[in-house]
Tab-separated table of C-alpha atoms in Angstrom:
chain	number	residue	atom	x	y	z
A	12	GLU	CA	-2.399	27.880	-73.646
A	13	ASN	CA	-5.317	29.469	-75.530
A	14	HIS	CA	-4.755	33.213	-75.849
A	15	TYR	CA	-8.142	33.702	-77.560
A	16	GLU	CA	-9.938	32.138	-74.658
A	17	ALA	CA	-7.960	34.183	-72.096
A	18	PHE	CA	-8.774	37.342	-74.035
A	19	LYS	CA	-12.491	36.534	-74.068
A	20	TRP	CA	-12.535	36.064	-70.244
A	21	TYR	CA	-10.411	39.197	-69.599
A	22	LYS	CA	-12.907	41.171	-71.734
A	23	LYS	CA	-15.931	39.854	-69.890
A	24	ALA	CA	-14.417	40.585	-66.457
A	25	ALA	CA	-13.048	44.005	-67.637
A	26	GLU	CA	-16.467	45.003	-68.903
A	27	GLN	CA	-17.823	44.235	-65.415
A	28	GLY	CA	-15.353	46.672	-63.869
A	29	HIS	CA	-12.574	44.297	-62.646
A	30	GLU	CA	-9.409	46.468	-62.508
A	31	VAL	CA	-6.889	43.583	-62.902
A	32	ALA	CA	-8.782	42.238	-65.892
A	33	GLN	CA	-8.973	45.714	-67.355
A	34	ASN	CA	-5.188	46.010	-67.108
A	35	ASN	CA	-4.702	42.484	-68.564
A	36	LEU	CA	-7.150	43.166	-71.444
A	37	ALA	CA	-5.201	46.361	-72.256
A	38	GLY	CA	-2.037	44.341	-72.372
A	39	CYS	CA	-3.667	41.868	-74.778
A	40	TYR	CA	-4.619	44.714	-77.019
A	41	LEU	CA	-1.169	46.357	-76.757
A	42	ASP	CA	0.698	43.159	-77.609
A	43	GLY	CA	-1.858	41.466	-79.828
A	44	ILE	CA	-2.424	38.467	-77.575
A	45	GLY	CA	-5.700	36.758	-78.472
A	46	THR	CA	-6.728	39.768	-80.660
A	47	LYS	CA	-5.339	42.201	-83.170
A	48	LYS	CA	-2.924	44.793	-81.807
A	49	ASP	CA	-4.809	48.032	-81.047
A	50	LYS	CA	-2.925	50.720	-79.061
A	51	ASN	CA	-5.986	52.937	-78.842
A	52	LYS	CA	-8.054	50.205	-77.151
A	53	ALA	CA	-5.112	49.370	-74.925
A	54	VAL	CA	-4.845	52.891	-73.691
A	55	GLN	CA	-8.590	53.126	-73.168
A	56	TRP	CA	-8.517	49.997	-70.964
A	57	PHE	CA	-5.430	51.144	-69.111
A	58	HIS	CA	-7.242	54.420	-68.256
A	59	LYS	CA	-10.275	52.435	-66.949
A	60	ALA	CA	-7.964	50.469	-64.653
A	61	ALA	CA	-6.064	53.608	-63.702
A	62	ALA	CA	-9.412	55.246	-62.642
A	63	GLN	CA	-9.630	52.508	-60.065
A	64	LYS	CA	-6.099	53.472	-58.847
A	65	SER	CA	-4.245	50.661	-60.462
A	66	ILE	CA	-0.598	51.573	-60.076
A	67	LEU	CA	0.322	48.957	-62.755
A	68	ALA	CA	-2.047	50.510	-65.244
A	69	ILE	CA	-0.675	53.955	-64.514
A	70	LYS	CA	2.894	52.674	-65.023
A	71	ASN	CA	1.820	51.160	-68.311
A	72	LEU	CA	0.326	54.550	-69.423
A	73	ILE	CA	3.494	56.329	-68.321
A	74	SER	CA	5.562	53.963	-70.396
A	75	LEU	CA	3.363	54.774	-73.413
A	76	GLY	CA	3.397	58.465	-72.771
A	77	GLU	CA	-0.407	58.464	-72.354
A	78	GLU	CA	-0.883	59.238	-68.617
A	79	THR	CA	-3.057	62.128	-67.468
A	80	ASP	CA	-1.933	64.760	-65.009
A	81	GLU	CA	-4.335	63.232	-62.434
A	82	GLU	CA	-2.904	59.718	-62.969
A	83	MET	CA	0.655	61.012	-62.688
A	84	GLU	CA	-0.170	62.854	-59.492
A	85	TYR	CA	-1.696	59.780	-57.933
A	86	TYR	CA	1.366	57.718	-59.017
A	87	LEU	CA	3.826	60.203	-57.478
A	88	GLU	CA	1.813	60.385	-54.196
A	89	SER	CA	1.623	56.573	-53.953
A	90	ASP	CA	5.391	56.179	-53.461
């Protein structure tokens, strides 16, 4: 299992707007998988995925205390 290779492909897909890849890339940054840990970059990518209505990304932002009011509102309405 090559974490660096996975990170590279998540990043390429995330940069093209793929919401799942954005969430996965954020997780890589958050946990330091295939790259250095970088919470700020993780939060940035979680927000990009959340902008596409990714409930998982919003849950991740909530767990980090980084959710916006709009994201929280969407999350609460999605129940």
